[in-house]
Coordinates of N, CA and C in Angstrom, one line a residue:
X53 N 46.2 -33.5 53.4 CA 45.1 -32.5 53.5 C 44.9 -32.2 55.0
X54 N 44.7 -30.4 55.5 CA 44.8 -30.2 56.7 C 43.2 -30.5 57.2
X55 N 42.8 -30.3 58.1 CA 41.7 -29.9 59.1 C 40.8 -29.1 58.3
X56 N 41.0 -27.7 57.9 CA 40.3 -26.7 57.5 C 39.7 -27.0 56.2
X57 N 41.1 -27.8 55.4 CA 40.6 -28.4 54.1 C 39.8 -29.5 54.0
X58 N 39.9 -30.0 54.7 CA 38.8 -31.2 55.2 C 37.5 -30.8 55.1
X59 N 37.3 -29.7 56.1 CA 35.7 -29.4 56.8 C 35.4 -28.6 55.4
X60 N 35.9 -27.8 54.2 CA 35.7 -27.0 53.2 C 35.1 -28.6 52.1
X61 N 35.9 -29.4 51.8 CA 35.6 -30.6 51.4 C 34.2 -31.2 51.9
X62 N 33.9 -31.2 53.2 CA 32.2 -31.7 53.4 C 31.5 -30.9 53.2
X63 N 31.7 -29.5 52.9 CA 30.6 -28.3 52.3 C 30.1 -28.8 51.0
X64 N 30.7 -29.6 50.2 CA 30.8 -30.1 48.7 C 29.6 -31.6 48.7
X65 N 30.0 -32.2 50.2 CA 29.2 -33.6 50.2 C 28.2 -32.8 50.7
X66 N 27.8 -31.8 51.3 CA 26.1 -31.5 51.9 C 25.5 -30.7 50.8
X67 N 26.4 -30.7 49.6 CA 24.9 -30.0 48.5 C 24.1 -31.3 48.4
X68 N 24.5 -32.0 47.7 CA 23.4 -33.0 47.1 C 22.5 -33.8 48.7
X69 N 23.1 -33.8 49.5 CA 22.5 -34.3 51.0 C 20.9 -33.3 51.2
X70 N 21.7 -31.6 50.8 CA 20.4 -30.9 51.1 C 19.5 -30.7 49.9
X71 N 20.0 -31.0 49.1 CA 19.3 -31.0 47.7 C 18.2 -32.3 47.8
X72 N 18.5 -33.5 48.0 CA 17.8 -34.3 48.3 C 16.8 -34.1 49.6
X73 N 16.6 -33.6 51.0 CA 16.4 -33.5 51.5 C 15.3 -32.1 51.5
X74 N 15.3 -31.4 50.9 CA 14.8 -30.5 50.2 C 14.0 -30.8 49.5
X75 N 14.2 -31.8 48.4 CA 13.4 -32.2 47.5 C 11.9 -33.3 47.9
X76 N 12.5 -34.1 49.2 CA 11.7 -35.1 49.5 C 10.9 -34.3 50.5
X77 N 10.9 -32.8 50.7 CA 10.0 -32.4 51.8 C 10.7 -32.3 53.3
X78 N 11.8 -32.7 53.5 CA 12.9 -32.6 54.6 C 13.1 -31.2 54.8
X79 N 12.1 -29.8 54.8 CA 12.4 -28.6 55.5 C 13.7 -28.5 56.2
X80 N 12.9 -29.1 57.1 CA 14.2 -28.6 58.8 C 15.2 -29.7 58.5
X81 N 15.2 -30.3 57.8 CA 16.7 -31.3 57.7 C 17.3 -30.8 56.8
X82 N 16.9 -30.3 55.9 CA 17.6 -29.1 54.6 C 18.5 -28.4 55.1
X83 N 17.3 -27.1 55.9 CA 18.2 -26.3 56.7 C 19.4 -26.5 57.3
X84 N 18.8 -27.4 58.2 CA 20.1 -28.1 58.9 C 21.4 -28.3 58.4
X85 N 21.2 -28.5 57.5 CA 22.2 -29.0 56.4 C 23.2 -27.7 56.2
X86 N 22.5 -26.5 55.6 CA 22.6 -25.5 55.6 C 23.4 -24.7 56.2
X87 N 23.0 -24.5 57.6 CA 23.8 -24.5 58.9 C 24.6 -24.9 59.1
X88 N 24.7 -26.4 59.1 CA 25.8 -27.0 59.4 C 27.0 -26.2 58.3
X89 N 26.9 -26.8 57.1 CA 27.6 -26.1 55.8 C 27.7 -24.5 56.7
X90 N 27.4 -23.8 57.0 CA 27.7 -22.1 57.9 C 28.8 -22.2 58.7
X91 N 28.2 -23.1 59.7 CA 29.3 -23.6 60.9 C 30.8 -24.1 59.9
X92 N 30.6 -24.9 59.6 CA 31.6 -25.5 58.5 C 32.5 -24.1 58.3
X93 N 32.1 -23.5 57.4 CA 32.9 -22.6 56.5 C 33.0 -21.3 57.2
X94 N 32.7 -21.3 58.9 CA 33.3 -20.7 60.1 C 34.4 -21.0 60.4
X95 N 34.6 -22.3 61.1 CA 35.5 -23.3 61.7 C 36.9 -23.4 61.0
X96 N 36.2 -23.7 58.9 CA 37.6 -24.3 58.9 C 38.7 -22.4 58.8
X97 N 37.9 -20.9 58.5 CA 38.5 -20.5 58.5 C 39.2 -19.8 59.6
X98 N 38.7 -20.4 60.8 CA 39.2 -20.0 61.9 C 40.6 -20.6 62.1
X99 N 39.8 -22.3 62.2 CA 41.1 -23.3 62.4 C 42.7 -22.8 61.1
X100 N 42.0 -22.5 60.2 CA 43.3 -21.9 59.2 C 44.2 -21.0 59.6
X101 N 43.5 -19.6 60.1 CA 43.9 -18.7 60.6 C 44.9 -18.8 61.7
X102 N 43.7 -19.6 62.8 CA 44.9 -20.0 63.9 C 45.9 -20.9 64.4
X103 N 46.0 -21.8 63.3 CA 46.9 -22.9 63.3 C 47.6 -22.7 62.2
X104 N 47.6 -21.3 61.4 CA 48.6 -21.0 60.4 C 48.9 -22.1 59.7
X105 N 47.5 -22.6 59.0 CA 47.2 -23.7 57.4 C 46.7 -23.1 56.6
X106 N 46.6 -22.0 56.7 CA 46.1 -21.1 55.2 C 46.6 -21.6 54.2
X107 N 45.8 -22.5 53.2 CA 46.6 -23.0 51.6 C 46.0 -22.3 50.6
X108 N 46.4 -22.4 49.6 CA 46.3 -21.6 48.3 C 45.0 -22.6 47.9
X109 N 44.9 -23.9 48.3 CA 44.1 -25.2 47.7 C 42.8 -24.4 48.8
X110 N 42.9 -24.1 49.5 CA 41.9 -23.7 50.8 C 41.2 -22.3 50.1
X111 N 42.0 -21.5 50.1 CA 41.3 -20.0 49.5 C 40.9 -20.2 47.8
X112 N 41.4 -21.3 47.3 CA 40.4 -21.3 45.8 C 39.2 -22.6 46.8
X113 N 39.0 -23.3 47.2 CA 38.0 -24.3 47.5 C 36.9 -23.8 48.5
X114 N 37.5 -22.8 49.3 CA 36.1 -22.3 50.4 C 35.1 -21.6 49.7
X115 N 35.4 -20.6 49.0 CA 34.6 -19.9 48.1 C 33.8 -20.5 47.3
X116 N 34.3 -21.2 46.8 CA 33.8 -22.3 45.7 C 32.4 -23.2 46.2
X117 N 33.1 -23.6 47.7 CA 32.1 -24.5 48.1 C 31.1 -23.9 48.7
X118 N 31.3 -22.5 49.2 CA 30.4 -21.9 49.8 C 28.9 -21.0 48.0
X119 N 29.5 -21.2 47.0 CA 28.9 -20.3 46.2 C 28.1 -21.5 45.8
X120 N 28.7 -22.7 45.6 CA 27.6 -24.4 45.0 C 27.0 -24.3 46.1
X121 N 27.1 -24.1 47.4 CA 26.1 -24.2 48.2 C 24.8 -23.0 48.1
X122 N 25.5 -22.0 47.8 CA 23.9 -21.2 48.1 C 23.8 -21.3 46.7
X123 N 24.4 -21.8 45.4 CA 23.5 -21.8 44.3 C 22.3 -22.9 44.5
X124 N 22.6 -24.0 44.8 CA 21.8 -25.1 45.7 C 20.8 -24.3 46.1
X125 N 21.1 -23.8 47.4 CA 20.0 -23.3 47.9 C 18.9 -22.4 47.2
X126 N 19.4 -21.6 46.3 CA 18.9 -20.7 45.5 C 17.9 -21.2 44.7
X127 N 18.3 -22.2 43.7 CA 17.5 -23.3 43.3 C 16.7 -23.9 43.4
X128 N 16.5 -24.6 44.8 CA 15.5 -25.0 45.4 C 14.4 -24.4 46.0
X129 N 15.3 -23.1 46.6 CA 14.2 -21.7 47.0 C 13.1 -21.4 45.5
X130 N 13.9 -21.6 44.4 CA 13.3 -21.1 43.3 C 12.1 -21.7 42.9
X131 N 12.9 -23.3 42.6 CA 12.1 -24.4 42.7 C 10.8 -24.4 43.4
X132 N 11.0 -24.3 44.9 CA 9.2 -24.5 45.3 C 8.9 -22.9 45.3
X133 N 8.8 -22.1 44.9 CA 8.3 -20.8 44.7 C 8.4 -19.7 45.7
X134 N 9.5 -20.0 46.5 CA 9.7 -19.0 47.9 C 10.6 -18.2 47.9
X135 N 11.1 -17.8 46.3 CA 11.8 -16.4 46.1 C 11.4 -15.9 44.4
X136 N 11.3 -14.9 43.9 CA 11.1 -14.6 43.1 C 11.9 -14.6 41.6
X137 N 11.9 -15.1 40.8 CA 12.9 -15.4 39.7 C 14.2 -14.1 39.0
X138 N 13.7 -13.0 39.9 CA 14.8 -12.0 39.6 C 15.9 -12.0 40.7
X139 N 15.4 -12.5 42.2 CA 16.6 -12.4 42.8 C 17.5 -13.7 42.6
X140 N 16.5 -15.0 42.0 CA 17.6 -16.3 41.6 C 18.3 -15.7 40.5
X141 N 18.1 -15.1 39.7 CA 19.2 -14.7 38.4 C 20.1 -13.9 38.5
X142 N 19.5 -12.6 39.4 CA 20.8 -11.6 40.0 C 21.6 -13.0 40.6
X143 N 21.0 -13.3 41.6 CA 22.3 -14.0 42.7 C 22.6 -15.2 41.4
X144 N 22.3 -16.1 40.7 CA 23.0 -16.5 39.8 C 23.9 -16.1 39.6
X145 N 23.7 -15.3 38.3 CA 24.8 -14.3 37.3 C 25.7 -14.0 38.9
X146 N 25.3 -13.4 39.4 CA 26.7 -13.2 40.5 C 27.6 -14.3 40.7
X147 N 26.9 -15.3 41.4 CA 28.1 -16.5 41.8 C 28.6 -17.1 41.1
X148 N 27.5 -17.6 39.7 CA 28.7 -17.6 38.6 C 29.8 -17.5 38.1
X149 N 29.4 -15.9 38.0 CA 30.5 -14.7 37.4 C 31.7 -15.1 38.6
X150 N 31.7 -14.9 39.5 CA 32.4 -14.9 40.7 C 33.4 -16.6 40.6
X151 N 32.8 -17.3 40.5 CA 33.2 -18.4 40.3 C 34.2 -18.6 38.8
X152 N 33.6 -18.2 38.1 CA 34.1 -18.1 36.6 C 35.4 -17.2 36.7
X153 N 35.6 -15.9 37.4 CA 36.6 -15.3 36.9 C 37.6 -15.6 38.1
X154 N 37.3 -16.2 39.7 CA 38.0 -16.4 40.0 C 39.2 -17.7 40.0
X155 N 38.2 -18.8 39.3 CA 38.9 -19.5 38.4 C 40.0 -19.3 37.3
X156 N 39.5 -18.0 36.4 CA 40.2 -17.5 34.9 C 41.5 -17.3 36.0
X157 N 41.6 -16.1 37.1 CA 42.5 -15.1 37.6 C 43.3 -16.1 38.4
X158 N 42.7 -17.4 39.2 CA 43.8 -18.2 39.7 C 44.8 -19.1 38.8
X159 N 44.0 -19.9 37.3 CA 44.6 -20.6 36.3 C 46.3 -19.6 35.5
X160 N 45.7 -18.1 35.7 CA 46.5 -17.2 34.7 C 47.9 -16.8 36.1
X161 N 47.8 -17.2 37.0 CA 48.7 -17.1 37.8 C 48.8 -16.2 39.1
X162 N 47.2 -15.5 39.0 CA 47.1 -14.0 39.7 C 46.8 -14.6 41.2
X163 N 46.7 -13.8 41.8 CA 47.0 -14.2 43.8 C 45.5 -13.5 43.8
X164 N 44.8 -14.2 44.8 CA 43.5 -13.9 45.1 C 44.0 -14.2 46.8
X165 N 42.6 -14.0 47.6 CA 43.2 -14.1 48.7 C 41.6 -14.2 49.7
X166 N 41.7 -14.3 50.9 CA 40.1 -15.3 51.4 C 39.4 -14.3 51.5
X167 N 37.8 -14.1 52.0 CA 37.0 -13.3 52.4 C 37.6 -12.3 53.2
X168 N 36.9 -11.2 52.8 CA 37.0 -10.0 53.7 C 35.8 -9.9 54.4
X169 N 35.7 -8.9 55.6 CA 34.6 -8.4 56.9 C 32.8 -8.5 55.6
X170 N 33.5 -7.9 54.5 CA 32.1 -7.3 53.8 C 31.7 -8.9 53.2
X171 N 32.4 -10.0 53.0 CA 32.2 -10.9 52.3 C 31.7 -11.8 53.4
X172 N 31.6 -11.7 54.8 CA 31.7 -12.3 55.8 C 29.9 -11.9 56.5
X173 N 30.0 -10.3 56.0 CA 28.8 -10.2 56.8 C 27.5 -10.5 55.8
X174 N 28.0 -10.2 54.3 CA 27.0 -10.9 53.3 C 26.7 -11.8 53.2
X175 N 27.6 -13.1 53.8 CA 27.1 -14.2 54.0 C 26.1 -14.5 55.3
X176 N 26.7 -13.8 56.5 CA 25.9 -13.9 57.7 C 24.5 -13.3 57.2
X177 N 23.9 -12.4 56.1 CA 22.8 -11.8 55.9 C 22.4 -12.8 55.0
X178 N 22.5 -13.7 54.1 CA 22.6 -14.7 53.1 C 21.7 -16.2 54.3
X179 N 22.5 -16.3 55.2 CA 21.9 -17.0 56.1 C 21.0 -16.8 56.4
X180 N 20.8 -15.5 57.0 CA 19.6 -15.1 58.3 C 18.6 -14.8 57.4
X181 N 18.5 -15.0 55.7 CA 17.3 -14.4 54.4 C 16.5 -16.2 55.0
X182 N 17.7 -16.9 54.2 CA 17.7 -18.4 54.2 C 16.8 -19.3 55.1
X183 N 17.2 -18.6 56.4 CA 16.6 -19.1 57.7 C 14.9 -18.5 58.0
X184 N 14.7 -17.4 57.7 CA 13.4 -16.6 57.3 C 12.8 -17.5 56.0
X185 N 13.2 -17.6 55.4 CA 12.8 -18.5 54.3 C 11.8 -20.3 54.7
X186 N 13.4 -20.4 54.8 CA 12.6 -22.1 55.4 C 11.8 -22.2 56.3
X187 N 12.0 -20.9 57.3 CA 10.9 -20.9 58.4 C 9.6 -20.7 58.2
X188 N 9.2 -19.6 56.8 CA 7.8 -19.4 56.3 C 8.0 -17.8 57.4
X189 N 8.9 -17.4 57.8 CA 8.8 -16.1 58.6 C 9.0 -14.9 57.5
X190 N 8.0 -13.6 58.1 CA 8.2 -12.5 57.1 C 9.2 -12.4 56.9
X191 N 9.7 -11.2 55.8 CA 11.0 -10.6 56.0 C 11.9 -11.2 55.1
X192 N 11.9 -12.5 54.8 CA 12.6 -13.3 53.9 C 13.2 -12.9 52.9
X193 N 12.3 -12.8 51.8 CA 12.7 -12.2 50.7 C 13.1 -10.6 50.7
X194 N 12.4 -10.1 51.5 CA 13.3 -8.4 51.2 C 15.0 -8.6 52.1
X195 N 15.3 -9.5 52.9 CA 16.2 -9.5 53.6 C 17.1 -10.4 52.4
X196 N 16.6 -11.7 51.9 CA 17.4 -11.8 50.6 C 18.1 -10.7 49.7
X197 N 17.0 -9.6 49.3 CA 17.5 -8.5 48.4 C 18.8 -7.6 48.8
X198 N 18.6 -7.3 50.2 CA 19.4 -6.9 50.8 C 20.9 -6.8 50.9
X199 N 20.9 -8.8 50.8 CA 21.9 -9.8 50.9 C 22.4 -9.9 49.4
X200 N 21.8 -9.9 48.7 CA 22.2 -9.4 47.2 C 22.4 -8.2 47.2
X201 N 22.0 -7.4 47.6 CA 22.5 -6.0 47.4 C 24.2 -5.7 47.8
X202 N 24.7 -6.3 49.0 CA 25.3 -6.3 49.5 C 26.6 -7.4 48.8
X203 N 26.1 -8.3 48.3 CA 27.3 -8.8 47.4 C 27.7 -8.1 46.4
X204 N 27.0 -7.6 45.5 CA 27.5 -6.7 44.5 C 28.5 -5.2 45.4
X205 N 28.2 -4.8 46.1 CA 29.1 -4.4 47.1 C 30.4 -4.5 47.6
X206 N 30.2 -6.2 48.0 CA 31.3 -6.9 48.0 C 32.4 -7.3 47.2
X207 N 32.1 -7.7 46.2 CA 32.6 -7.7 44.6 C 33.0 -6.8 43.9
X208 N 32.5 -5.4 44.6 CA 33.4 -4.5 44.0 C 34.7 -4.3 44.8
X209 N 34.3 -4.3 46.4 CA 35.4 -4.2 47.2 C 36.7 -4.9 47.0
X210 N 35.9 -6.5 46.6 CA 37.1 -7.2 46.3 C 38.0 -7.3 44.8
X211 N 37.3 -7.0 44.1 CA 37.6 -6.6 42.7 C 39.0 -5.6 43.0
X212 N 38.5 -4.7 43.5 CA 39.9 -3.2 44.0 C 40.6 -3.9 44.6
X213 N 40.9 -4.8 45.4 CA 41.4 -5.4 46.1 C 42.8 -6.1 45.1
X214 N 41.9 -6.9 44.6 CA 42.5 -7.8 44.0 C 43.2 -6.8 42.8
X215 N 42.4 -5.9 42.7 CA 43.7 -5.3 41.3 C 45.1 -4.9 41.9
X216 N 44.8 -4.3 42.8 CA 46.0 -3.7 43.9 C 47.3 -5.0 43.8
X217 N 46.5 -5.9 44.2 CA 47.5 -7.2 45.0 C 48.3 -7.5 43.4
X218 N 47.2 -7.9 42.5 CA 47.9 -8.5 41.3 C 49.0 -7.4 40.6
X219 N 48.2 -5.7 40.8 CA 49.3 -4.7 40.2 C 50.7 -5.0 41.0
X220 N 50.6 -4.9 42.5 CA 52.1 -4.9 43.2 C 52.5 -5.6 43.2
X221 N 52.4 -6.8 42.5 CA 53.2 -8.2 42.4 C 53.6 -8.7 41.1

């Protein structure tokens, strides 16, 4: 297991870390948590990129670990009442769905492939809702919507994407 797969692997041990921490009233250690998991799933795709370890194990597990994380997060937002129950179920049903079929399309043999610019800056807006959030700062939740708005976006981008790749191969 390389470096990048490693640091994608502790994205997986800091749900339940920030889940607990969250739950006992640990605000800023939540976040933190949070963050870190950001920085994480920066790093390992940098270090992939530039040390040419891009693995097929790496582009099905970063996503994955990054979608249990903000489902996590979602959850708990929902939980103490700091987002509204339409944007937990859009963003649900999304990462689900997302999870679910990119699962179906990797099992059936089809090539999927890492984040793109739009999948990159959705997350950076996913963060900065996140961070508004835990802070108790305005802005939060419409910047959430935003951040949903923007994944469905994404998902279509990469949808065309992905038909292209699986048609020419």
């Amino acid at each position: 297991m390389n470096i990048p797969n490693l640091l994608t692997m502790s994205r997986f041990v800091m749900i339940p870390l920030f889940i607990a921490l969250y739950m006992y009233d640990y605000r800023v250690a939540a976040l933190l948590v949070v963050l870190l998991a950001g920085l994480t799933d920066l790093l390992d795709g940098y270090i992939a990129r530039r040390s040419g370890q891009v693995t097929q194990t790496g582009i099905m597990l970063d996503p994955l670990a990054d979608k249990l994380m903000m489902l996590s997060v979602v959850v708990a937002l929902l939980i103490g009442g700091e987002i509204p129950w339409a944007a937990a179920i859009t963003m649900g049903i999304r990462e689900v769905g997302m999870i679910a079929s990119t699962a179906y399309f990797h099992f059936r043999g089809m090539r999927t492939f890492p984040a793109n610019v739009y999948g990159k800056l959705t997350t950076f807006v996913y963060y900065l809702a996140i961070l508004l959030l835990f802070l108790e700062q305005p802005g939060g939740v419409e910047l959430l919507w935003t951040a949903i708005v923007l994944s469905f976006v994404t998902t279509g981008v990469y949808f065309m994407k992905f038909r292209r790749l699986n048609r020419a191969s």
